[in-house]
Tab-separated table of C-alpha atoms in Angstrom:
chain	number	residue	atom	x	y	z
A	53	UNK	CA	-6.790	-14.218	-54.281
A	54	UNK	CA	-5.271	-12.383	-57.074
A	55	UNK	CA	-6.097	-8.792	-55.007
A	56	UNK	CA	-4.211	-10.315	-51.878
A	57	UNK	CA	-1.513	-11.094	-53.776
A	58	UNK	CA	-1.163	-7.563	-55.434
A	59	UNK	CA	-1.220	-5.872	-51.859
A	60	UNK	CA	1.753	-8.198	-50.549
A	61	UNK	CA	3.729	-7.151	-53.845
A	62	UNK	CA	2.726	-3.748	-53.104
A	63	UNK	CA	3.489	-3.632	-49.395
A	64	UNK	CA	7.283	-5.262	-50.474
A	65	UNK	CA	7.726	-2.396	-52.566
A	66	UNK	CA	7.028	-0.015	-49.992
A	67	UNK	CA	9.575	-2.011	-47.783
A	68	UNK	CA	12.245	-1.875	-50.456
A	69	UNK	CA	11.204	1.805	-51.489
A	70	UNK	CA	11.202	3.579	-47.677
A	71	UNK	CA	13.438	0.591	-46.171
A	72	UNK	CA	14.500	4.185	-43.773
A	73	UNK	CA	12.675	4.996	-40.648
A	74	UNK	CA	9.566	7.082	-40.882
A	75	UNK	CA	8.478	10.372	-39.006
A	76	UNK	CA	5.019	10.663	-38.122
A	77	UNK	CA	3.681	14.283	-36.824
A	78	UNK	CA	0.055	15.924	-36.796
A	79	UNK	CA	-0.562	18.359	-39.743
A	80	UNK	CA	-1.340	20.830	-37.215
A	81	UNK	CA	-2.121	21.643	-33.382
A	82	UNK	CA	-3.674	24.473	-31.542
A	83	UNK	CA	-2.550	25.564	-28.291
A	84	UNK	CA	-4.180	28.157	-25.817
A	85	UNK	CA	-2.643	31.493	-25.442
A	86	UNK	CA	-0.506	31.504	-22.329
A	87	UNK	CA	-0.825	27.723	-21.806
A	88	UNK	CA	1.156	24.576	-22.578
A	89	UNK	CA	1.631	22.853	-25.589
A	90	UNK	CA	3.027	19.510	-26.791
A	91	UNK	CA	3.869	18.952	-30.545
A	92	UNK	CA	4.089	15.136	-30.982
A	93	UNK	CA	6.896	13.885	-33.604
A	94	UNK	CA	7.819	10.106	-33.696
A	95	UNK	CA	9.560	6.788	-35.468
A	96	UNK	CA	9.647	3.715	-35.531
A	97	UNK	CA	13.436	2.503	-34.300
A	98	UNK	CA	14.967	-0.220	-37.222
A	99	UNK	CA	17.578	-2.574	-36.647
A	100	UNK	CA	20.817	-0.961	-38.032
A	101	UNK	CA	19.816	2.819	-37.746
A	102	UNK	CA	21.203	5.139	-35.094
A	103	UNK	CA	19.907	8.875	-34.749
A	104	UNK	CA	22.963	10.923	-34.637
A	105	UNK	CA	20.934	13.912	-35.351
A	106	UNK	CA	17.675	15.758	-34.086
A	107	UNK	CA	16.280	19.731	-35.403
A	108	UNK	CA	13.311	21.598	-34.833
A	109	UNK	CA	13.174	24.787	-36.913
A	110	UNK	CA	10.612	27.335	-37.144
A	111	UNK	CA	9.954	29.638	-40.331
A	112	UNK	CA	10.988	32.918	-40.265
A	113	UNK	CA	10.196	35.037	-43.655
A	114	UNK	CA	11.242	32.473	-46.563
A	115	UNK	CA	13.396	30.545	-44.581
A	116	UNK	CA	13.465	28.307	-41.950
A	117	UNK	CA	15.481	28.862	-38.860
A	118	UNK	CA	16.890	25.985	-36.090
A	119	UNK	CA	15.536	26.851	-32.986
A	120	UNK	CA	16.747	23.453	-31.435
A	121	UNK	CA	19.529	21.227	-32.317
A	122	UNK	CA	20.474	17.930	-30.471
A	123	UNK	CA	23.728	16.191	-31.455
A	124	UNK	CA	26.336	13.923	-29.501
A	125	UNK	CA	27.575	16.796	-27.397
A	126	UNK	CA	23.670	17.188	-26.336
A	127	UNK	CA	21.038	19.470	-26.148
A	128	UNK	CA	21.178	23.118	-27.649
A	129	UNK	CA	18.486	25.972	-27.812
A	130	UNK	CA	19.611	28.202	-30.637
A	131	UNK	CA	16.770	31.034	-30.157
A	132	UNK	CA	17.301	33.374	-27.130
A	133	UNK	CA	12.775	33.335	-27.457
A	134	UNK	CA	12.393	29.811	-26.921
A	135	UNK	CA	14.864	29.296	-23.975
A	136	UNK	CA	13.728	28.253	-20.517
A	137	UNK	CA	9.961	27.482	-22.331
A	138	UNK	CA	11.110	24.861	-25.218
A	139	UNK	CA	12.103	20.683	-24.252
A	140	UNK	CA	12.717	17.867	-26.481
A	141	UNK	CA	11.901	14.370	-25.329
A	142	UNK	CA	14.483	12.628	-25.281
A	143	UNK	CA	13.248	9.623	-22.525
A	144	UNK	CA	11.869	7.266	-25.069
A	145	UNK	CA	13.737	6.233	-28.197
A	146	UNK	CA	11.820	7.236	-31.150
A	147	UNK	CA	9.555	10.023	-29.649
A	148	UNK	CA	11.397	13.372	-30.404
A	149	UNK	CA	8.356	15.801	-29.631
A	150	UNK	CA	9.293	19.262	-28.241
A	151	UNK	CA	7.032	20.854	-25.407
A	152	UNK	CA	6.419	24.993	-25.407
A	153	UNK	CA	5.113	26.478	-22.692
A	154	UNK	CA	3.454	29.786	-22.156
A	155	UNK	CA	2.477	30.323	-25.748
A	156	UNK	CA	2.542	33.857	-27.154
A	157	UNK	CA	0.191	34.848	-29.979
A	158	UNK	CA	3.346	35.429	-32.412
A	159	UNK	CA	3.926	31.425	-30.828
A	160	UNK	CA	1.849	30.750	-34.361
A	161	UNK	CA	4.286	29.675	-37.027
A	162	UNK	CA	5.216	26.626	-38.850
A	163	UNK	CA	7.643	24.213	-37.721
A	164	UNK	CA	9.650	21.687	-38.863
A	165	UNK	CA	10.764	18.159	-37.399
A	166	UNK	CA	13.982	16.751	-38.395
A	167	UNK	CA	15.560	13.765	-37.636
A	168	UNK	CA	19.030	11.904	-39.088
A	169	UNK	CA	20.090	8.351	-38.683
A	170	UNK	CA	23.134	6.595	-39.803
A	171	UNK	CA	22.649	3.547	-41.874
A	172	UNK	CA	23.867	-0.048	-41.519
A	173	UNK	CA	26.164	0.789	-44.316
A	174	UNK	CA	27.728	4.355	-42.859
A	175	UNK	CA	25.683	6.083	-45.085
A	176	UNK	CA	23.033	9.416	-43.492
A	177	UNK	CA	19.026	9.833	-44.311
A	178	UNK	CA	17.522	12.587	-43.322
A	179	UNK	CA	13.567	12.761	-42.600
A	180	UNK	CA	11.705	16.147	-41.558
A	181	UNK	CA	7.864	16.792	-40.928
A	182	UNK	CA	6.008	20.309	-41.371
A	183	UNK	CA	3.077	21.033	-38.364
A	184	UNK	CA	1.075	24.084	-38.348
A	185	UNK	CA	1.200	26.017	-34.778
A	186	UNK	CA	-2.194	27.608	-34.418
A	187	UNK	CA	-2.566	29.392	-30.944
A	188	UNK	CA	-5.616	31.209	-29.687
A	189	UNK	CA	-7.679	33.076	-26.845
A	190	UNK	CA	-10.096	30.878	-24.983
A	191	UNK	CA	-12.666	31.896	-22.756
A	192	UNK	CA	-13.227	30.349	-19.236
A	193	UNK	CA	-15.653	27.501	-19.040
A	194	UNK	CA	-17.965	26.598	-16.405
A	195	UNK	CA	-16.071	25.569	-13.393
A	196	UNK	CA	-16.633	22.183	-11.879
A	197	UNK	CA	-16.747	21.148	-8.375
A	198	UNK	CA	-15.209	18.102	-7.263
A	199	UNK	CA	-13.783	16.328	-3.684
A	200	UNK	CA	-9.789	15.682	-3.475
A	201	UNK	CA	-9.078	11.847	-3.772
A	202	UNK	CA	-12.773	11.199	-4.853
A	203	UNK	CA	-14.303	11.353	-1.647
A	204	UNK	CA	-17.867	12.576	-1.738
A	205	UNK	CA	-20.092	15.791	-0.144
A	206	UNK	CA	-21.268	14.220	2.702
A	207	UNK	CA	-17.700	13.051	5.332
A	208	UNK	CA	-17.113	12.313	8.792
A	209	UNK	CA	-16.406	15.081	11.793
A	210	UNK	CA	-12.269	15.187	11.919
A	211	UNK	CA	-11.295	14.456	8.310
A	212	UNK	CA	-9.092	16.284	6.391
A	213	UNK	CA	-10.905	17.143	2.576
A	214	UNK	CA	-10.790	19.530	0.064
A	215	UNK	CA	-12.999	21.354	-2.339
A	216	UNK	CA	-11.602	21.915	-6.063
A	217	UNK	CA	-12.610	24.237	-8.891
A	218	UNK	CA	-11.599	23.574	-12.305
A	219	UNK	CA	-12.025	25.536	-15.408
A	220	UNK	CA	-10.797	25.625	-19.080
A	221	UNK	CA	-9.824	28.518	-20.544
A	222	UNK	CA	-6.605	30.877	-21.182
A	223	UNK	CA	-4.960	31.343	-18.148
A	224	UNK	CA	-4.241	32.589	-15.612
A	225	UNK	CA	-7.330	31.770	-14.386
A	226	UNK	CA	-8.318	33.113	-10.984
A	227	UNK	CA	-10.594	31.290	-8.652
A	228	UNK	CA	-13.102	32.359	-5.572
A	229	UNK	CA	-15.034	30.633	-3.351
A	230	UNK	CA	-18.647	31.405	-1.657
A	231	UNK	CA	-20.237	30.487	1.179
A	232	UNK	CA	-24.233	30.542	0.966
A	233	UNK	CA	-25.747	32.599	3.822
A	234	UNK	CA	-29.432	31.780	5.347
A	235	UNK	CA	-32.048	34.312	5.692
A	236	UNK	CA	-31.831	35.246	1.885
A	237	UNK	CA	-28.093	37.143	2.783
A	238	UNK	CA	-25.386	37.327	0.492
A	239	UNK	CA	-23.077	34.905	-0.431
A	240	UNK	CA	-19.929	34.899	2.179
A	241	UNK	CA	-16.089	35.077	0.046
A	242	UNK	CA	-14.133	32.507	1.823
A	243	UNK	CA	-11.073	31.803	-0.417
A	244	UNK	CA	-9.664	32.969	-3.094
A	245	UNK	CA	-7.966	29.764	-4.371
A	246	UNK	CA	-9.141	26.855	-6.409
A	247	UNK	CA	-8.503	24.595	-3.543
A	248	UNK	CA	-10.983	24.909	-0.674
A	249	UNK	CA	-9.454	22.565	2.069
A	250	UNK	CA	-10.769	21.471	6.037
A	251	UNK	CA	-8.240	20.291	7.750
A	252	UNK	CA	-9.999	18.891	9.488
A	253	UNK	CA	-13.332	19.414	8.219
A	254	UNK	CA	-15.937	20.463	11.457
A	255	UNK	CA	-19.874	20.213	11.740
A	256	UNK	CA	-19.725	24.164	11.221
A	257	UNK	CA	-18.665	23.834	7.807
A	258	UNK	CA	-21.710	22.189	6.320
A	259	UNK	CA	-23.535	24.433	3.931
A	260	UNK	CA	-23.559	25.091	0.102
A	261	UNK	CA	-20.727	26.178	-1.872
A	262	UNK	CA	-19.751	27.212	-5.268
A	263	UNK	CA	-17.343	28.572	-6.962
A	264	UNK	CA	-16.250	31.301	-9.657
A	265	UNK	CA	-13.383	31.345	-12.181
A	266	UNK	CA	-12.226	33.953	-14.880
A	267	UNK	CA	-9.772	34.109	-17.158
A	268	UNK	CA	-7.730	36.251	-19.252
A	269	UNK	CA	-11.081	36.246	-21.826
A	270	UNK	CA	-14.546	36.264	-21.227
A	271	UNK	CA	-16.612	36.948	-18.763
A	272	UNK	CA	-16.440	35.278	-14.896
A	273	UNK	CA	-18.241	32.221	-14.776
A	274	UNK	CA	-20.145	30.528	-11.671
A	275	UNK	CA	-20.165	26.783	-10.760
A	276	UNK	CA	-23.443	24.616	-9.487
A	277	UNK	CA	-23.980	25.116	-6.199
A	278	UNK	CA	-23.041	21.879	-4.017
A	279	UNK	CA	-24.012	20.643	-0.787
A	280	UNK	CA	-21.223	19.456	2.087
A	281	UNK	CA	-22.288	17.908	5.104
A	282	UNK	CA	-20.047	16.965	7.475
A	283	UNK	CA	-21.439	14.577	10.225
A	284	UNK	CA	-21.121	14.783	13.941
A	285	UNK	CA	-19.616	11.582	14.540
A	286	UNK	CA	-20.136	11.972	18.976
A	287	UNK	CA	-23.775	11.858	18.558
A	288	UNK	CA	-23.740	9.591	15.979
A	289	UNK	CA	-22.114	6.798	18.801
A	290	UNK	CA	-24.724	8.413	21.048
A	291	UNK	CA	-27.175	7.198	18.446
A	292	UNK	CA	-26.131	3.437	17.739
A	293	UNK	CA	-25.165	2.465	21.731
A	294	UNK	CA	-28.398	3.210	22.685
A	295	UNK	CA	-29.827	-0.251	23.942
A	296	UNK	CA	-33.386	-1.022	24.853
A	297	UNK	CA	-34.610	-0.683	28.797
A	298	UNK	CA	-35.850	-4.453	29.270
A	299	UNK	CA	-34.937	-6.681	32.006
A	300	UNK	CA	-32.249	-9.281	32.221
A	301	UNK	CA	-31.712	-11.849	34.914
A	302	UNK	CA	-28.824	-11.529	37.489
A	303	UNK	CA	-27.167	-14.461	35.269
A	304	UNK	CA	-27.031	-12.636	32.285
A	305	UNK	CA	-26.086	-9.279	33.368
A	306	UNK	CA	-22.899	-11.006	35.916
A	307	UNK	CA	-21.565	-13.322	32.976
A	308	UNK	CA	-18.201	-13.336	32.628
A	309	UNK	CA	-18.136	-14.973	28.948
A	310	UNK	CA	-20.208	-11.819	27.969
A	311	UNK	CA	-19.501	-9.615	25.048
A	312	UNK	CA	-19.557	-6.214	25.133
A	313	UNK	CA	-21.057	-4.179	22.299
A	314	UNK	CA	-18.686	-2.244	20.350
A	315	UNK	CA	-19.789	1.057	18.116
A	316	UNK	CA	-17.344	1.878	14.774
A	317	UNK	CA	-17.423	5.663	14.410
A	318	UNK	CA	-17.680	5.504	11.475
A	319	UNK	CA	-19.211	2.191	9.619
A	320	UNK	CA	-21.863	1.380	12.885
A	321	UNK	CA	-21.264	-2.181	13.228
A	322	UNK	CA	-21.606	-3.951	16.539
A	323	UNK	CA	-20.358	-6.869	17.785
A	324	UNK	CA	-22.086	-9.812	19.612
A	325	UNK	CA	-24.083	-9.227	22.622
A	326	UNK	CA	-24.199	-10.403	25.901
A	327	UNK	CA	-24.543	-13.404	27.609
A	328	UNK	CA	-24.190	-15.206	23.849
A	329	UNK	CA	-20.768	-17.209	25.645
A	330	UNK	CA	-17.885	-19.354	24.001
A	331	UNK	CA	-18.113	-20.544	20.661
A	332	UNK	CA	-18.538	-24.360	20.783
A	333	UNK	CA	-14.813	-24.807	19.347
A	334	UNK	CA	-13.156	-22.719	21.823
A	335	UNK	CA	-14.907	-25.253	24.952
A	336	UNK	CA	-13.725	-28.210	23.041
A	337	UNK	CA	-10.798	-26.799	22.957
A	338	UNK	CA	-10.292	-26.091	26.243
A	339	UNK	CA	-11.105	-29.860	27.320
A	340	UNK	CA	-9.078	-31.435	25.052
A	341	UNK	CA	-5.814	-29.495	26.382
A	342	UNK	CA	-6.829	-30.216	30.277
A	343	UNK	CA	-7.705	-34.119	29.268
A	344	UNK	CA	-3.837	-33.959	27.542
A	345	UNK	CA	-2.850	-32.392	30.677
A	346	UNK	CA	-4.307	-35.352	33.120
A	347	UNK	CA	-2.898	-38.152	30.664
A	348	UNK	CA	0.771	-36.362	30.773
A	349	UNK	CA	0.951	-36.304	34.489
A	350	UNK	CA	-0.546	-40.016	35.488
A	351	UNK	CA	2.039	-41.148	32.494
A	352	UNK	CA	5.083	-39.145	34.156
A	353	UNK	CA	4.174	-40.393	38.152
A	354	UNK	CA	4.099	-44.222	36.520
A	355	UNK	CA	7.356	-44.169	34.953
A	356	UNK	CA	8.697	-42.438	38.248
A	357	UNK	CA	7.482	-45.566	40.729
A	358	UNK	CA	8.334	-48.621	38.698
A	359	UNK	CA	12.021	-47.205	37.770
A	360	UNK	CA	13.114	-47.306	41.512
A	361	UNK	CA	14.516	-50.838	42.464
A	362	UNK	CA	12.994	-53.364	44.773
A	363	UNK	CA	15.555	-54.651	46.980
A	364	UNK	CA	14.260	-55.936	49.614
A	365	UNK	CA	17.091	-56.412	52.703
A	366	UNK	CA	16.250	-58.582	56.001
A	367	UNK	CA	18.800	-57.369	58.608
A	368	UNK	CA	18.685	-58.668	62.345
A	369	UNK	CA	21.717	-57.505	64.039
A	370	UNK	CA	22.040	-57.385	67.835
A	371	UNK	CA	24.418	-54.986	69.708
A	372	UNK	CA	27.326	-56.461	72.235
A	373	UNK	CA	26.371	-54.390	74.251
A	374	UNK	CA	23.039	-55.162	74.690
A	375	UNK	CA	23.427	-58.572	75.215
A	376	UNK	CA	25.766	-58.001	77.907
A	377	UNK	CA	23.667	-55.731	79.924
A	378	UNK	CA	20.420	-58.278	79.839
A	379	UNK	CA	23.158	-61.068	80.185
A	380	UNK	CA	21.051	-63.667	78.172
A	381	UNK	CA	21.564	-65.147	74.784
A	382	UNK	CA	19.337	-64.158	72.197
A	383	UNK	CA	18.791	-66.794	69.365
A	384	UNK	CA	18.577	-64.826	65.713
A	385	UNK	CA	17.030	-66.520	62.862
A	386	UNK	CA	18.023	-65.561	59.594
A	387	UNK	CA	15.603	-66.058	56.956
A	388	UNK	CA	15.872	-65.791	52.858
A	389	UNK	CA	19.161	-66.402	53.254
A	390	UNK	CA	19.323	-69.425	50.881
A	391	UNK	CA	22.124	-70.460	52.641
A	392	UNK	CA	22.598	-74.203	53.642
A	393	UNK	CA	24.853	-74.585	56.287
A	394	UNK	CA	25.598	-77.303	59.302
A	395	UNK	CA	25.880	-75.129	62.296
A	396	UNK	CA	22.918	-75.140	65.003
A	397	UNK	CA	20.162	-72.744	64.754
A	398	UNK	CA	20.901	-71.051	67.904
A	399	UNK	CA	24.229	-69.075	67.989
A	400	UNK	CA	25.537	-67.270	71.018
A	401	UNK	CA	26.101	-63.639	69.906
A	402	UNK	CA	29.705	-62.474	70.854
A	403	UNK	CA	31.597	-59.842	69.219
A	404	UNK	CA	32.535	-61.341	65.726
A	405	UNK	CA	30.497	-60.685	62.939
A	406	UNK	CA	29.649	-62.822	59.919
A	407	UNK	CA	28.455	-60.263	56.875
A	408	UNK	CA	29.713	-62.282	53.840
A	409	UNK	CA	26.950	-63.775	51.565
A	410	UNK	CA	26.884	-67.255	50.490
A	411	UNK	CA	28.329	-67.159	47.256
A	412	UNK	CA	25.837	-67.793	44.335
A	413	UNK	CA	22.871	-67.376	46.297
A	414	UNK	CA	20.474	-63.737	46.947
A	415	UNK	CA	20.661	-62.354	50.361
């Protein structure tokens, strides 16, 4: 208990002591003649501090000299040797590593990170970092062979790959690629790239390849020799729709609901075969909507009948004329009339006309 508590009193007066932001850098890097290198120098941001203030200087005799300076009015390269190959990051707050590209051999030097913020109270603290620069001559590796996006050796007629050599060492590094030859021949040069690419790749170019790389030191080295197929997709259909000669009845060959059997290129999977019909759930399907159909068409032919009225009209009318030419008297009888009246059954039909209804009563 009594060691906990001396590390909390401990880490307070570290707080209290360096209260200021902190750089943290390497000691020292290496970096390959006439390649890239990235010389990491970082803080941690605090509440309160602003960086108003970023150096890199390199040492030159006894004293150091700026060979970058960033302020508010930006970025400035003071060395004429460093310009277009030297950047500062300036993207993330906190990370103020410089890149240098195309290292020289007199690249090797010390340099110094140097960073000023402004505290909460207006006052400055500065905080620098010494790395060591080491650059030297590499010689090429063994190259690898590799497929672009992953793929494997072995693709499809049509598709569009590519072959690439890698190799470690001081560059440039230059790159060629063979072509084994049957019949014990030599080796055929193809390319002279480290990217080997079919676009698209054919059945002709299956064979073994490699690859050689050298570099600005060493000797040339030679990559494993690799197999690429490249598979003739035609004869590959030919392959899978082959079907068996065997003998199917008229029914099954004339079916309508038949499937036909379908060949992917490329993944060989087939569909259902013939004369296998509907799925159940498709034919109940199909009966419930013509059932629905039959109901919906009785309904609509009901509702059509009983919405017409039933009046129901008992007319006997005789013409004048008529009567006239036969020259006898014709007795009408009037029936569900309703009406109760005195006058004899038998009327003699003359030209007047009695059309009013009894009132009150149905006619």
């Amino acid at each position: 208990m009594g060691f906990l508590l001396g590390l909390l009193l401990l880490g307070h007066l570290a707080v209290v002591a360096y209260g200021h932001p902190i750089l943290e850098a390497p000691e020292s890097v290496t970096g390959i003649w006439k390649g890239d290198i990235n010389i990491p120098c970082t803080y941690g941001p605090l509440k309160g501090y602003t960086e108003v203030l970023v150096k890199w200087l390199a040492q030159h005799g006894s004293d150091p000299v700026t060979i970058f300076l960033r302020d508010s009015s930006g970025d400035h390269i003071q060395q004429a040797k460093y310009r277009g190959r030297l950047r500062v990051n300036h993207e993330i707050l906190g990370d103020v590593s410089f890149q240098l590209n195309t290292l020289e051999m007199d690249d090797r030097n010390h340099y110094t990170c140097e960073v000023t913020w402004q505290t909460p109270n207006g006052n400055q603290v500065v905080r620098d970092k010494i790395i060591d620069l080491r650059v030297q001559k590499v010689s090429v590796s063994k190259p690898t062979v590799t497929t672009g996006s992953g793929y494997g050796f072995t693709v499809p007629q049509g598709m569009r790959i590519s072959l690439q050599c890698q190799a470690r060492g001081s560059p440039p590094i230059s790159y060629v690629w063979y072509k084994e030859q049957t019949n014990n021949q030599e080796p055929t040069k193809i390319a002279t790239l480290s990217t080997l690419l079919f676009k698209p790749a054919l059945v002709a170019d299956s064979g073994y390849y490699f690859c050689t790389a050298k570099g600005r030191v060493g000797s040339e080295q030679r990559s494993n020799t690799v197999k690429f197929v490249v598979k003739d997709s035609s004869k590959l259909l030919e392959t899978k729709t082959e079907a068996p000669t065997t003998m199917q009845s008229p029914m099954e060959v004339n079916s309508s609901w038949g499937w036909t059997t379908e060949v992917d290129d490329y993944l060989g999977e087939t569909s259902p075969g013939p004369g296998k019909g509907l799925p159940i759930f498709a034919i109940v399907l199909i009966i419930s909507l013509c059932c629905m159909v039959v109901f919906t068409m009785a309904y609509i032919m009901l509702c059509r009948k009983t919405s017409q009225p039933e009046n129901v009209y008992e007319v006997a009318s005789v013409h004048a004329r008529e009567a006239n030419d036969s020259g006898e008297t014709m007795r009408v009888d009037i029936f569900a009339s309703g009406c109760s009246t005195e006058e004899p059954a038998s009327w003699t039909l003359s030209n007047d006309y009695f059309d009013e209804p009894c009132l009150g009563q149905e006619y």
